[in-house]
Coordinates of C-alpha atoms in Angstrom, one line a residue:
M9 CA -42.8 -44.8 -67.0
R10 CA -43.5 -48.4 -67.8
S11 CA -41.1 -50.9 -66.4
R12 CA -39.1 -53.1 -68.5
S13 CA -39.6 -56.7 -67.6
H14 CA -39.6 -60.2 -69.1
R15 CA -42.3 -62.7 -68.3
H16 CA -41.6 -66.3 -67.8
R17 CA -44.2 -68.6 -69.3
D18 CA -45.4 -69.5 -65.8
G19 CA -46.5 -65.8 -65.5
K20 CA -43.8 -64.7 -63.0
T21 CA -42.0 -61.4 -63.5
I22 CA -38.2 -61.4 -63.4
G23 CA -35.5 -58.9 -64.1
S24 CA -37.7 -55.9 -63.4
H25 CA -36.0 -52.5 -63.2
D26 CA -38.9 -50.7 -61.6
Q27 CA -38.2 -49.9 -57.9
D28 CA -41.9 -50.0 -57.1
E29 CA -41.9 -53.8 -57.7
Q30 CA -39.1 -54.3 -55.2
P31 CA -41.3 -55.2 -52.2
A32 CA -42.9 -58.0 -54.1
V33 CA -39.4 -59.6 -54.8
L34 CA -38.4 -59.0 -51.2
G35 CA -41.5 -60.7 -50.1
A36 CA -40.6 -63.7 -52.2
A37 CA -37.1 -63.7 -50.7
A38 CA -38.7 -64.5 -47.4
S39 CA -41.5 -66.6 -48.6
T40 CA -40.8 -69.7 -46.5
P41 CA -41.4 -69.9 -42.8
T42 CA -37.7 -70.5 -42.1
G43 CA -36.8 -67.5 -44.2
R44 CA -39.3 -65.2 -42.6
R45 CA -38.2 -66.3 -39.1
R46 CA -34.6 -65.8 -39.9
E47 CA -35.1 -62.4 -41.4
F48 CA -37.3 -61.4 -38.5
L49 CA -34.7 -62.5 -35.9
T50 CA -31.8 -60.9 -37.7
G51 CA -33.8 -57.7 -38.3
L52 CA -34.6 -57.6 -34.6
S53 CA -31.3 -58.7 -33.0
V54 CA -28.8 -56.7 -35.0
P55 CA -30.5 -53.3 -34.8
A56 CA -31.2 -54.0 -31.1
G57 CA -27.5 -54.7 -30.6
V58 CA -26.5 -51.5 -32.4
L59 CA -29.0 -49.5 -30.2
V60 CA -27.4 -51.0 -27.0
L61 CA -23.9 -50.3 -28.3
W62 CA -24.9 -46.7 -29.0
Q63 CA -26.1 -46.5 -25.4
G64 CA -22.7 -47.6 -24.2
I65 CA -21.0 -45.1 -26.5
I66 CA -23.2 -42.3 -25.1
L67 CA -22.7 -43.4 -21.5
V68 CA -18.9 -43.9 -21.8
F69 CA -17.9 -41.1 -24.1
V70 CA -20.6 -38.6 -24.8
L71 CA -22.0 -38.0 -21.3
P72 CA -18.6 -37.6 -19.6
L73 CA -17.7 -35.1 -22.4
V74 CA -20.9 -33.2 -21.9
N75 CA -20.4 -33.1 -18.1
F76 CA -16.9 -31.9 -18.5
L77 CA -17.9 -29.0 -20.8
F78 CA -20.9 -28.3 -18.6
T79 CA -18.8 -27.9 -15.5
H80 CA -16.4 -25.6 -17.3
A81 CA -19.2 -23.5 -18.7
L82 CA -20.5 -23.0 -15.2
A83 CA -17.1 -22.2 -13.9
L84 CA -16.7 -19.5 -16.6
A85 CA -20.0 -18.0 -15.5
G86 CA -18.9 -18.1 -11.9
T87 CA -21.5 -20.4 -10.5
P88 CA -21.4 -24.1 -9.4
N89 CA -24.8 -25.0 -10.7
L90 CA -27.5 -23.9 -13.1
T91 CA -30.9 -23.2 -11.7
D92 CA -34.1 -21.5 -12.7
R93 CA -33.0 -18.4 -10.8
N94 CA -29.4 -17.9 -12.0
F95 CA -29.9 -18.6 -15.7
P96 CA -29.6 -14.9 -16.7
R97 CA -26.1 -15.0 -15.1
I98 CA -25.0 -17.6 -17.6
L99 CA -26.1 -15.5 -20.5
H100 CA -23.8 -12.7 -19.5
S101 CA -20.8 -14.9 -20.1
P102 CA -20.1 -15.3 -23.9
S103 CA -17.6 -18.2 -23.3
S104 CA -20.3 -20.1 -21.3
V105 CA -22.9 -19.5 -24.0
L106 CA -20.5 -20.9 -26.6
L107 CA -19.8 -24.0 -24.5
F108 CA -23.5 -24.6 -24.0
L109 CA -24.0 -24.4 -27.8
A110 CA -21.2 -26.9 -28.2
I111 CA -22.9 -29.2 -25.7
G112 CA -26.2 -28.9 -27.6
F113 CA -24.4 -29.7 -30.9
I114 CA -22.6 -32.7 -29.4
A115 CA -25.8 -34.1 -27.7
L116 CA -27.9 -33.6 -30.8
G117 CA -25.3 -35.2 -33.0
A118 CA -25.1 -38.3 -30.7
L119 CA -28.9 -38.6 -30.6
A120 CA -29.2 -38.2 -34.3
L121 CA -26.6 -40.8 -35.0
Q122 CA -28.2 -43.2 -32.6
Y123 CA -31.7 -42.8 -34.0
T124 CA -30.8 -42.7 -37.7
S125 CA -28.3 -45.6 -37.6
V126 CA -30.9 -47.9 -36.0
I127 CA -33.7 -46.8 -38.3
A128 CA -31.4 -47.1 -41.4
L129 CA -30.2 -50.5 -40.3
V130 CA -33.7 -51.8 -39.8
G131 CA -34.6 -50.5 -43.3
R132 CA -31.6 -52.0 -45.0
I133 CA -32.2 -55.4 -43.4
R134 CA -35.9 -55.3 -44.4
A135 CA -34.8 -54.5 -47.9
G136 CA -32.5 -57.5 -48.0
S137 CA -29.3 -55.5 -48.6
E138 CA -26.1 -57.4 -49.2
H139 CA -24.1 -55.2 -46.8
P140 CA -26.7 -53.6 -44.5
G141 CA -24.2 -52.2 -42.0
T142 CA -22.2 -50.3 -44.6
T143 CA -25.2 -48.9 -46.5
A144 CA -27.0 -48.1 -43.3
G145 CA -24.0 -46.3 -41.9
R146 CA -23.8 -44.1 -45.0
Q147 CA -27.5 -43.4 -44.9
A148 CA -27.4 -42.5 -41.2
W149 CA -24.4 -40.3 -41.7
R150 CA -26.1 -38.3 -44.4
A151 CA -29.4 -38.1 -42.4
T152 CA -27.4 -36.8 -39.4
G153 CA -25.8 -34.2 -41.6
R154 CA -29.2 -32.9 -42.6
A155 CA -30.3 -32.9 -38.9
L156 CA -27.3 -30.8 -37.9
G157 CA -27.6 -28.3 -40.7
F158 CA -29.3 -25.0 -40.6
Q159 CA -32.5 -26.6 -39.4
A160 CA -30.8 -28.0 -36.3
P161 CA -32.7 -25.8 -34.0
L162 CA -36.0 -27.3 -35.3
V163 CA -34.6 -30.8 -34.7
A164 CA -33.4 -29.8 -31.2
V165 CA -36.9 -28.7 -30.3
Y166 CA -38.3 -32.0 -31.5
V167 CA -35.8 -34.4 -29.8
F168 CA -35.1 -32.4 -26.6
L169 CA -38.6 -31.0 -26.0
L170 CA -41.5 -32.6 -27.8
M171 CA -40.3 -36.2 -27.7
P172 CA -39.3 -36.2 -24.0
L173 CA -42.5 -34.4 -22.9
G174 CA -44.5 -36.9 -24.9
G175 CA -42.8 -39.8 -23.3
L176 CA -40.9 -41.0 -26.4
A177 CA -37.3 -40.4 -25.2
E178 CA -37.0 -42.5 -22.1
L179 CA -34.5 -44.9 -23.6
S180 CA -31.7 -42.4 -24.2
P181 CA -29.6 -41.3 -21.2
L182 CA -29.3 -37.8 -22.8
T183 CA -33.1 -37.2 -22.7
R184 CA -34.7 -39.5 -20.1
E185 CA -34.5 -36.9 -17.4
I186 CA -36.3 -34.3 -19.4
G187 CA -39.9 -33.8 -18.3
V188 CA -42.4 -31.8 -16.4
A189 CA -41.3 -31.5 -12.7
P190 CA -43.7 -33.4 -10.4
F191 CA -44.3 -30.4 -8.2
V192 CA -45.6 -28.5 -11.3
T193 CA -48.0 -31.3 -12.1
A194 CA -49.2 -31.5 -8.5
E195 CA -50.1 -27.8 -8.6
Y196 CA -52.2 -28.3 -11.7
L197 CA -54.1 -31.2 -10.1
K198 CA -55.5 -29.0 -7.3
K199 CA -58.8 -28.0 -8.9
P200 CA -61.0 -29.0 -11.9
L201 CA -60.1 -25.8 -13.8
S202 CA -56.3 -26.3 -13.5
L203 CA -56.7 -30.0 -14.1
S204 CA -58.6 -29.4 -17.4
L205 CA -55.8 -27.0 -18.5
Y206 CA -53.2 -29.6 -17.6
L207 CA -55.0 -32.4 -19.5
S208 CA -55.4 -30.1 -22.5
M209 CA -51.6 -29.5 -22.6
I210 CA -50.9 -33.2 -22.2
S211 CA -53.4 -34.0 -25.0
A212 CA -51.8 -31.4 -27.2
L213 CA -48.3 -33.0 -26.6
V214 CA -49.6 -36.5 -27.3
Y215 CA -51.3 -35.3 -30.5
L216 CA -48.2 -33.5 -31.7
N217 CA -46.0 -36.5 -31.1
L218 CA -48.4 -38.8 -32.9
R219 CA -48.6 -36.5 -35.9
L220 CA -44.8 -36.2 -36.0
L221 CA -44.1 -39.8 -35.2
L222 CA -42.8 -40.5 -38.7
T223 CA -40.4 -37.6 -38.9
I224 CA -37.1 -39.4 -38.2
P225 CA -38.0 -42.4 -40.4
L226 CA -38.8 -40.1 -43.2
L227 CA -35.6 -38.1 -42.6
V228 CA -33.6 -41.3 -43.0
T229 CA -35.5 -43.4 -45.6
R230 CA -36.7 -40.6 -47.9
G231 CA -33.7 -38.2 -47.7
L232 CA -35.9 -35.3 -46.7
S233 CA -34.8 -32.2 -44.8
P234 CA -36.0 -32.0 -41.2
L235 CA -38.8 -29.5 -42.0
R236 CA -39.9 -31.5 -45.0
A237 CA -39.9 -34.7 -42.9
M238 CA -42.1 -33.1 -40.3
L239 CA -44.5 -31.8 -42.9
S240 CA -44.6 -35.2 -44.6
S241 CA -45.3 -36.9 -41.3
W242 CA -48.0 -34.5 -40.5
Q243 CA -49.6 -35.0 -43.9
A244 CA -49.3 -38.8 -43.8
T245 CA -50.9 -39.1 -40.4
W246 CA -53.7 -36.6 -41.2
H247 CA -55.1 -38.6 -44.1
R248 CA -55.1 -41.8 -42.0
R249 CA -56.2 -40.2 -38.7
L250 CA -59.1 -42.6 -38.2
R251 CA -56.7 -45.6 -38.3
W252 CA -54.4 -44.3 -35.6
P253 CA -56.2 -46.0 -32.7
G254 CA -55.6 -49.4 -34.4
I255 CA -52.1 -48.4 -35.4
L256 CA -51.1 -47.6 -31.8
A257 CA -52.9 -50.7 -30.4
S258 CA -50.3 -53.2 -31.6
P259 CA -47.1 -51.7 -30.1
L260 CA -49.0 -50.9 -26.9
L261 CA -50.2 -54.5 -26.6
A262 CA -46.7 -55.8 -27.3
A263 CA -45.2 -53.6 -24.7
A264 CA -47.8 -54.6 -22.1
L265 CA -47.2 -58.3 -22.9
M266 CA -43.4 -58.0 -22.8
F267 CA -43.4 -56.3 -19.4
G268 CA -46.4 -58.0 -17.9
V269 CA -45.0 -61.5 -18.2
P270 CA -41.2 -61.4 -18.6
G271 CA -40.7 -58.4 -16.4
R272 CA -42.6 -60.0 -13.5
T273 CA -40.8 -63.3 -14.1
V274 CA -37.4 -61.7 -14.0
A275 CA -38.3 -59.8 -10.8
W276 CA -39.4 -63.0 -9.1
L277 CA -36.4 -65.0 -10.2
A278 CA -34.0 -62.3 -9.1
T279 CA -35.6 -62.3 -5.6
L280 CA -35.6 -66.1 -5.4
P281 CA -31.9 -66.5 -4.2
G282 CA -32.4 -64.2 -1.3
A283 CA -35.6 -65.8 -0.3
L284 CA -34.1 -69.4 -0.5
M285 CA -31.0 -68.3 1.4
K286 CA -33.2 -66.5 4.0
T287 CA -30.7 -63.6 4.1
D288 CA -30.7 -59.9 3.5
S289 CA -27.3 -60.2 1.8
H290 CA -26.5 -56.9 0.0
L291 CA -24.5 -58.8 -2.6
V292 CA -27.4 -61.1 -3.5
A293 CA -29.8 -58.2 -3.7
T294 CA -27.6 -56.0 -5.8
L295 CA -26.7 -58.8 -8.2
G296 CA -30.4 -59.5 -8.7
L297 CA -31.1 -55.8 -9.2
G298 CA -28.4 -55.6 -11.9
A299 CA -29.8 -58.6 -13.7
A300 CA -33.3 -57.2 -13.6
R301 CA -32.1 -53.8 -14.8
A302 CA -30.2 -55.4 -17.7
T303 CA -33.1 -57.6 -18.7
A304 CA -35.7 -54.9 -18.5
F305 CA -33.4 -52.6 -20.5
V306 CA -33.0 -55.2 -23.2
L307 CA -36.8 -55.7 -23.3
M308 CA -37.2 -51.9 -23.9
V309 CA -34.6 -52.0 -26.7
V310 CA -36.3 -55.0 -28.4
T311 CA -39.7 -53.4 -28.2
T312 CA -38.3 -50.2 -29.6
V313 CA -36.7 -51.9 -32.6
A314 CA -39.9 -53.9 -33.2
F315 CA -41.8 -50.6 -33.2
I316 CA -39.3 -49.2 -35.7
R317 CA -39.8 -52.2 -38.0
W318 CA -43.6 -51.8 -37.8
A319 CA -43.3 -48.0 -38.5
L320 CA -41.1 -48.6 -41.6
A321 CA -43.4 -51.3 -42.9
W322 CA -46.4 -49.0 -42.4
L323 CA -44.5 -46.2 -44.1
D324 CA -43.7 -48.4 -47.2
R325 CA -47.4 -49.4 -47.5
N326 CA -49.1 -46.1 -47.0
V327 CA -46.7 -43.2 -47.9
P328 CA -45.9 -42.7 -51.6
G329 CA -42.2 -42.8 -52.5
G330 CA -41.3 -46.4 -51.9
R331 CA -38.5 -47.8 -49.9
A332 CA -35.4 -45.6 -50.2
T333 CA -32.2 -47.2 -51.3
D334 CA -28.6 -46.1 -50.8
S335 CA -27.2 -44.3 -53.7
T336 CA -24.3 -46.7 -53.9
E337 CA -26.5 -49.7 -54.2
S338 CA -28.4 -50.2 -57.4
P339 CA -31.8 -51.7 -57.2
T340 CA -31.1 -53.9 -60.2
V341 CA -28.0 -55.3 -58.7
H342 CA -29.8 -55.7 -55.3
R343 CA -32.5 -57.7 -56.9
A344 CA -30.1 -59.8 -58.8
R345 CA -28.6 -60.9 -55.5
S346 CA -31.9 -61.8 -54.0
P347 CA -32.8 -65.4 -53.9
R348 CA -35.2 -66.8 -56.4
P349 CA -38.8 -67.2 -55.3
G350 CA -38.5 -71.0 -55.4
N351 CA -35.5 -71.1 -53.0
P352 CA -35.6 -70.3 -49.3
P353 CA -33.4 -67.4 -48.4
T354 CA -30.2 -68.2 -46.7
R355 CA -27.7 -66.2 -44.7
G356 CA -24.0 -67.0 -45.0
P357 CA -21.7 -67.6 -42.1
G358 CA -20.6 -63.9 -42.2
G359 CA -24.2 -62.7 -41.7
R360 CA -24.7 -65.2 -38.8
R361 CA -21.4 -64.1 -37.2
L362 CA -22.5 -60.5 -37.5
A363 CA -25.8 -61.2 -35.8
L364 CA -24.1 -63.3 -33.0
R365 CA -21.3 -60.8 -32.4
T366 CA -23.7 -57.8 -32.3
T367 CA -26.1 -59.6 -30.0
A368 CA -23.2 -60.7 -27.7
G369 CA -21.7 -57.3 -27.6
A370 CA -25.0 -55.8 -26.9
A371 CA -25.6 -58.2 -24.0
V372 CA -22.2 -57.3 -22.5
V373 CA -22.8 -53.6 -22.8
A374 CA -26.3 -53.9 -21.3
I375 CA -25.1 -55.9 -18.3
A376 CA -22.2 -53.5 -17.8
I377 CA -24.2 -50.3 -18.0
M378 CA -27.2 -51.6 -16.1
G379 CA -25.6 -54.0 -13.6
A380 CA -22.6 -52.0 -12.5
P381 CA -24.6 -49.3 -10.6
A382 CA -26.4 -52.0 -8.7
V383 CA -23.2 -53.9 -7.7
A384 CA -21.6 -50.6 -6.7
A385 CA -24.6 -49.5 -4.6
A386 CA -24.0 -49.0 -0.9
P387 CA -26.4 -49.9 1.9
P388 CA -28.4 -47.1 3.3
P389 CA -27.0 -45.1 6.3
T390 CA -27.8 -46.1 9.8
S391 CA -29.2 -42.7 10.8
E392 CA -32.9 -42.4 10.5
P393 CA -34.1 -40.0 7.7
L394 CA -36.9 -37.5 8.6
V395 CA -40.4 -37.8 7.4
I396 CA -41.8 -34.3 6.6
A397 CA -45.5 -33.7 6.1
H398 CA -45.9 -31.3 3.1
R399 CA -48.3 -28.4 4.0
G400 CA -49.8 -30.6 6.7
W401 CA -51.8 -33.6 5.6
M402 CA -53.9 -32.5 2.6
W403 CA -56.1 -35.6 2.9
G404 CA -57.3 -34.4 6.3
G405 CA -57.7 -30.7 5.5
V406 CA -57.0 -27.9 3.1
E407 CA -53.2 -27.3 2.7
N408 CA -51.5 -25.0 5.2
T409 CA -54.7 -24.7 7.3
L410 CA -55.1 -25.7 11.0
G411 CA -57.2 -28.6 9.9
A412 CA -54.4 -30.0 7.8
L413 CA -51.9 -29.4 10.6
E414 CA -54.0 -31.2 13.1
S415 CA -54.5 -34.1 10.7
A416 CA -50.8 -34.3 10.0
A417 CA -50.1 -34.6 13.8
T418 CA -52.0 -37.9 13.8
Q419 CA -49.6 -39.2 11.1
D420 CA -46.5 -38.8 13.4
P421 CA -44.1 -37.1 11.1
E422 CA -40.9 -35.6 12.5
L423 CA -41.7 -32.2 10.9
V424 CA -44.7 -30.5 9.2
E425 CA -43.8 -28.1 6.4
V426 CA -45.7 -24.8 6.1
D427 CA -45.5 -21.9 3.7
V428 CA -46.0 -18.3 4.9
Q429 CA -46.4 -15.0 3.0
Q430 CA -46.5 -11.4 4.0
T431 CA -49.8 -9.5 3.7
K432 CA -50.6 -6.0 2.7
D433 CA -50.2 -4.7 6.2
G434 CA -46.9 -6.5 6.9
H435 CA -48.2 -9.5 8.8
F436 CA -47.8 -13.2 7.9
V437 CA -50.3 -15.9 7.0
A438 CA -49.9 -19.5 6.1
S439 CA -50.4 -19.9 2.4
H440 CA -48.6 -21.5 -0.5
D441 CA -50.4 -19.8 -3.4
T442 CA -49.9 -16.1 -3.8
N443 CA -53.1 -15.9 -6.0
L444 CA -56.0 -17.5 -4.2
L445 CA -58.2 -18.3 -7.3
L446 CA -57.7 -22.1 -7.2
L447 CA -58.4 -22.4 -3.4
S448 CA -60.9 -19.7 -2.7
G449 CA -62.5 -19.0 -6.1
H450 CA -61.5 -15.3 -5.9
N451 CA -58.9 -13.8 -8.1
V452 CA -57.0 -12.0 -5.4
N453 CA -53.4 -12.0 -4.2
I454 CA -52.1 -12.3 -0.6
Y455 CA -50.2 -9.1 -0.9
D456 CA -53.4 -7.2 -1.7
L457 CA -55.1 -8.4 1.5
T458 CA -54.7 -7.3 5.1
L459 CA -54.3 -9.9 7.8
A460 CA -57.9 -9.7 8.7
E461 CA -59.1 -10.0 5.1
A462 CA -56.8 -13.0 4.6
E463 CA -58.0 -14.7 7.7
A464 CA -61.6 -14.2 6.6
T465 CA -61.0 -15.9 3.3
T466 CA -62.5 -19.4 2.9
V467 CA -60.4 -22.0 1.1
S468 CA -61.5 -25.4 0.0
A469 CA -60.0 -28.6 -1.5
R470 CA -60.8 -32.3 -1.7
G471 CA -64.1 -31.8 0.1
F472 CA -62.6 -29.8 3.0
T473 CA -63.3 -26.2 3.9
D474 CA -61.3 -23.9 6.2
H475 CA -59.9 -20.4 6.6
I476 CA -56.4 -19.1 6.0
P477 CA -54.7 -18.9 9.4
S478 CA -52.1 -16.3 10.5
M479 CA -48.6 -17.6 11.0
V480 CA -48.8 -16.8 14.7
D481 CA -51.9 -19.0 15.1
Y482 CA -50.4 -21.8 13.0
V483 CA -47.2 -21.9 15.0
R484 CA -49.0 -21.7 18.3
R485 CA -51.3 -24.6 17.4
A486 CA -48.3 -26.7 16.3
R487 CA -46.6 -26.0 19.6
E488 CA -49.8 -27.2 21.4
L489 CA -49.8 -30.3 19.3
G490 CA -46.1 -31.0 20.0
V491 CA -45.3 -30.7 16.3
K492 CA -42.0 -29.2 15.0
L493 CA -42.3 -27.1 11.9
L494 CA -40.3 -26.6 8.7
I495 CA -41.3 -23.0 7.9
E496 CA -40.8 -21.6 4.4
P497 CA -41.1 -17.8 4.1
K498 CA -42.1 -17.2 0.5
V499 CA -41.1 -14.1 -1.4
H500 CA -43.7 -12.7 -3.8
G501 CA -42.0 -9.4 -4.6
H502 CA -44.3 -7.1 -2.6
E503 CA -42.6 -7.5 0.8
T504 CA -41.9 -4.6 3.2
A505 CA -38.3 -3.4 3.6
D506 CA -38.1 -4.8 7.1
Y507 CA -39.5 -8.2 6.0
V508 CA -37.0 -10.3 8.0
D509 CA -37.4 -8.2 11.1
R510 CA -41.2 -8.6 11.1
F511 CA -40.8 -12.3 10.4
E512 CA -38.6 -12.8 13.4
E513 CA -40.8 -10.6 15.7
E514 CA -44.0 -12.5 14.9
L515 CA -42.3 -15.8 15.5
A516 CA -40.7 -14.7 18.7
S517 CA -44.1 -13.7 20.0
V518 CA -45.1 -17.4 20.0
G519 CA -41.9 -18.9 21.3
P520 CA -38.2 -19.4 20.6
L521 CA -37.3 -19.4 16.9
E522 CA -35.0 -22.4 17.4
N523 CA -38.0 -24.6 18.2
N524 CA -38.5 -24.9 14.5
I525 CA -36.3 -25.0 11.3
Y526 CA -36.6 -22.9 8.2
H527 CA -36.0 -23.0 4.4
S528 CA -36.6 -20.8 1.4
L529 CA -36.3 -20.7 -2.4
D530 CA -34.7 -17.3 -2.1
A531 CA -31.0 -17.5 -1.6
D532 CA -30.7 -13.9 -0.4
L533 CA -33.3 -14.5 2.3
V534 CA -31.6 -17.7 3.4
E535 CA -28.2 -16.0 3.8
S536 CA -29.8 -13.0 5.5
L537 CA -31.6 -15.1 8.1
K538 CA -28.5 -17.2 8.7
A539 CA -26.3 -14.1 9.1
R540 CA -28.7 -12.6 11.6
R541 CA -29.4 -15.8 13.5
P542 CA -26.5 -18.3 13.1
D543 CA -28.1 -20.5 15.8
L544 CA -31.1 -21.2 13.6
S545 CA -31.2 -24.2 11.2
V546 CA -31.9 -22.7 7.8
G547 CA -32.0 -24.6 4.5
Y548 CA -31.9 -23.6 0.8
T549 CA -34.7 -25.0 -1.3
I550 CA -34.0 -25.8 -5.0
A551 CA -36.8 -26.2 -7.5
M552 CA -34.7 -26.9 -10.6
T553 CA -31.0 -27.4 -10.7
V554 CA -28.3 -29.0 -12.8
G555 CA -24.7 -29.2 -11.7
G556 CA -23.1 -29.2 -8.3
V557 CA -24.1 -28.0 -4.8
P558 CA -25.0 -24.3 -4.7
D559 CA -22.7 -21.8 -3.0
V560 CA -25.2 -20.6 -0.4
N561 CA -24.6 -20.3 3.4
C562 CA -27.1 -22.8 4.7
D563 CA -27.5 -25.8 7.0
F564 CA -29.3 -28.2 4.6
L565 CA -30.7 -28.5 1.1
V566 CA -34.2 -29.2 0.0
V567 CA -34.2 -30.4 -3.6
E568 CA -37.2 -31.2 -5.9
Q569 CA -37.1 -34.8 -6.9
A570 CA -36.8 -34.1 -10.6
S571 CA -33.5 -32.3 -9.9
Y572 CA -32.2 -34.9 -7.5
S573 CA -29.4 -37.3 -8.3
K574 CA -27.1 -39.6 -6.3
R575 CA -24.2 -37.5 -7.5
F576 CA -25.8 -34.4 -6.0
L577 CA -26.5 -36.2 -2.8
D578 CA -22.8 -37.4 -2.5
Q579 CA -21.6 -33.8 -3.2
A580 CA -23.9 -32.4 -0.6
H581 CA -22.8 -35.0 2.0
A582 CA -19.2 -34.2 1.2
A583 CA -20.0 -30.6 2.1
H584 CA -21.7 -31.8 5.3
L585 CA -25.1 -30.7 4.1
P586 CA -28.1 -32.9 4.7
V587 CA -30.5 -33.4 1.7
Y588 CA -34.3 -33.5 1.9
V589 CA -36.2 -34.4 -1.3
W590 CA -39.6 -33.0 -2.1
T591 CA -42.5 -33.8 -2.8
V592 CA -42.2 -37.7 -2.9
N593 CA -45.5 -39.6 -2.8
R594 CA -44.9 -42.9 -4.7
E595 CA -43.8 -45.8 -2.5
D596 CA -41.1 -47.0 -4.9
R597 CA -39.5 -43.6 -5.1
I598 CA -39.6 -43.1 -1.3
R599 CA -37.8 -46.4 -1.0
N600 CA -35.3 -45.5 -3.7
Y601 CA -34.4 -42.2 -2.0
L602 CA -34.1 -44.0 1.3
Y603 CA -31.8 -46.6 -0.1
D604 CA -29.7 -43.8 -1.6
G605 CA -29.3 -42.3 1.9
V606 CA -31.2 -39.0 1.7
D607 CA -31.8 -37.3 5.1
G608 CA -35.4 -36.5 4.7
I609 CA -38.5 -37.1 2.6
V610 CA -41.1 -34.3 2.1
T611 CA -44.3 -36.0 1.2
D612 CA -48.1 -35.5 1.1
H613 CA -48.4 -39.0 2.6
P614 CA -46.4 -39.0 5.9
Q615 CA -47.8 -42.3 7.1
R616 CA -46.8 -44.0 3.8
A617 CA -43.3 -42.6 4.1
T618 CA -43.0 -43.8 7.7
T619 CA -44.1 -47.3 6.7
Q620 CA -41.6 -47.5 3.8
R621 CA -38.9 -46.2 6.1
S622 CA -39.6 -49.0 8.6
R623 CA -39.5 -51.6 5.8
V624 CA -36.2 -50.3 4.4
E625 CA -34.7 -50.3 7.9
A626 CA -36.0 -53.8 8.7
H627 CA -34.7 -55.2 5.3
P628 CA -31.8 -53.0 4.2
A629 CA -30.7 -55.3 1.4
T630 CA -33.8 -57.0 0.1
A631 CA -35.0 -56.8 -3.4
F632 CA -37.5 -53.9 -3.0
P633 CA -35.3 -51.8 -5.3
L634 CA -35.4 -54.7 -7.9
R635 CA -39.2 -54.6 -8.0
D636 CA -39.1 -50.8 -8.1
V637 CA -36.7 -50.7 -11.1
V638 CA -38.8 -53.2 -13.1
K639 CA -42.0 -51.3 -12.3
H640 CA -40.4 -48.0 -13.2
L641 CA -38.9 -49.3 -16.5
A642 CA -42.3 -50.7 -17.5
S643 CA -44.0 -47.4 -16.7
V644 CA -41.6 -45.4 -18.9
M645 CA -41.6 -47.7 -21.9
P646 CA -41.4 -45.5 -25.0
T647 CA -44.4 -47.2 -26.5
S648 CA -46.4 -47.7 -23.4
R649 CA -47.3 -44.1 -22.6

């Protein structure tokens, strides 16, 4: 349809009623440098403030409600925590299932409102709306309603699975902890075959996230259903696939610049007071840490909003349909309120007050939610945590072999962890993998081999070659080296009926069982061993858990770092249970856990952990955590992965 317009004799079009011409008029509205700068700052600061305020709402209201419902759901199911092993138990409780569905609905609704409100607000400010907050609120509410409709499961898969696994959900406290557990990644990195499979999966996740990157903007600005928004995003990115490297370069570069310069500057400034005062004051360090966390968080928020602005601009230029307008706001009226091309755009006192109030409120919330944990942090305990060499030292031999054990002994850990499994003829060998394909090249299982056959199997990794040792030989060699062991009897499902008896007998043939300590992923095995030998130190190992401390008769807990939390540590200590965290290899994470007060670090790099333990003990209140937080926040930037 031809648009109705009147042409001034200078050739300019005015009074057009065609929505497709709206961007041209909007461009004229910000034609002066002052106007463009003002529009840019407002379009950045106000949505950023709203995003931070939503973070505060989620932290203050949504997360406590989710935790409350989660605790009651577990109580109704008769379990204190949710793990990968007791999940079927939850499904047998209808009340628990209903509460978990309610939790999912609440979390999805909060995330949808956070995402859609910010995107809608950015869009309304870009469009020059007279009342961007009101119109964006209505637009976000309707988009959230579509997201929570009958297609909600599809949206949940996208925001709770695809986005977090693709590294696009680190900003929200509801999704930042979702990801692949480090121990799973470590297993895939053993051999080229498994590494290639892992890289293929990561590539597929990145590809899916790139193709669906415009889903939420389309859901908000085009009024599409979730499925239609996904299909439209897929189609839009397909036709411009060759331009994606350039498209991604801008936000990546922006993120790198923002964290490369300001991030390091903030870290340096925050450590400066302590350096000038020549003190290890805990107060100085924690205040600096809080300031760095707040600043880094604000940088993340600003970069996220800038990315949204860029995405909406790209969407307007490349995807047919034009900029969506709120149904209550007529394009004709909207244009009539826009400034004339010859006049610079102005923002009234009300608009300036809105920007200032939103920015100030966002700053207060950011400092409160990021700085408070730092100020409330306590110094690490005086007792020395243990350093535990994971499967020996894998940079000095093949894991769980005598070569790795001997190399670990040179690293001076307090304990060496070893995995043992039962063979076909009822004996025990040192091996983590039940299937030996990755380490030996043969597709054979430990439970299909006799002791002699297992000992004759050659294993290799990282240029080292060795043989699978028997448990007896391994324990005997450790005793000769003066190394204490953390022995993990693994259950593969093909054990003999007298499994525990045989385990005790073989260990007793080498020396007293109390010379070493034990742990297992199998709760029944832990309680059985503890019931038979109360004098032994037996721990319960947890691969994945959410909730409280498990109700298992044990002496300590070994938790995978992805499932670790300070709250879990405090609950365990309240129950007089030491906590060891596995498998921690990064220096900053080792320090973080030591500052938290964990009782042991299970690591592939025992010397590294020992060094960091000494540094933390020598400087218990320095700004090491500050640098670690800034480094971590830079590494998890939503647009920097």
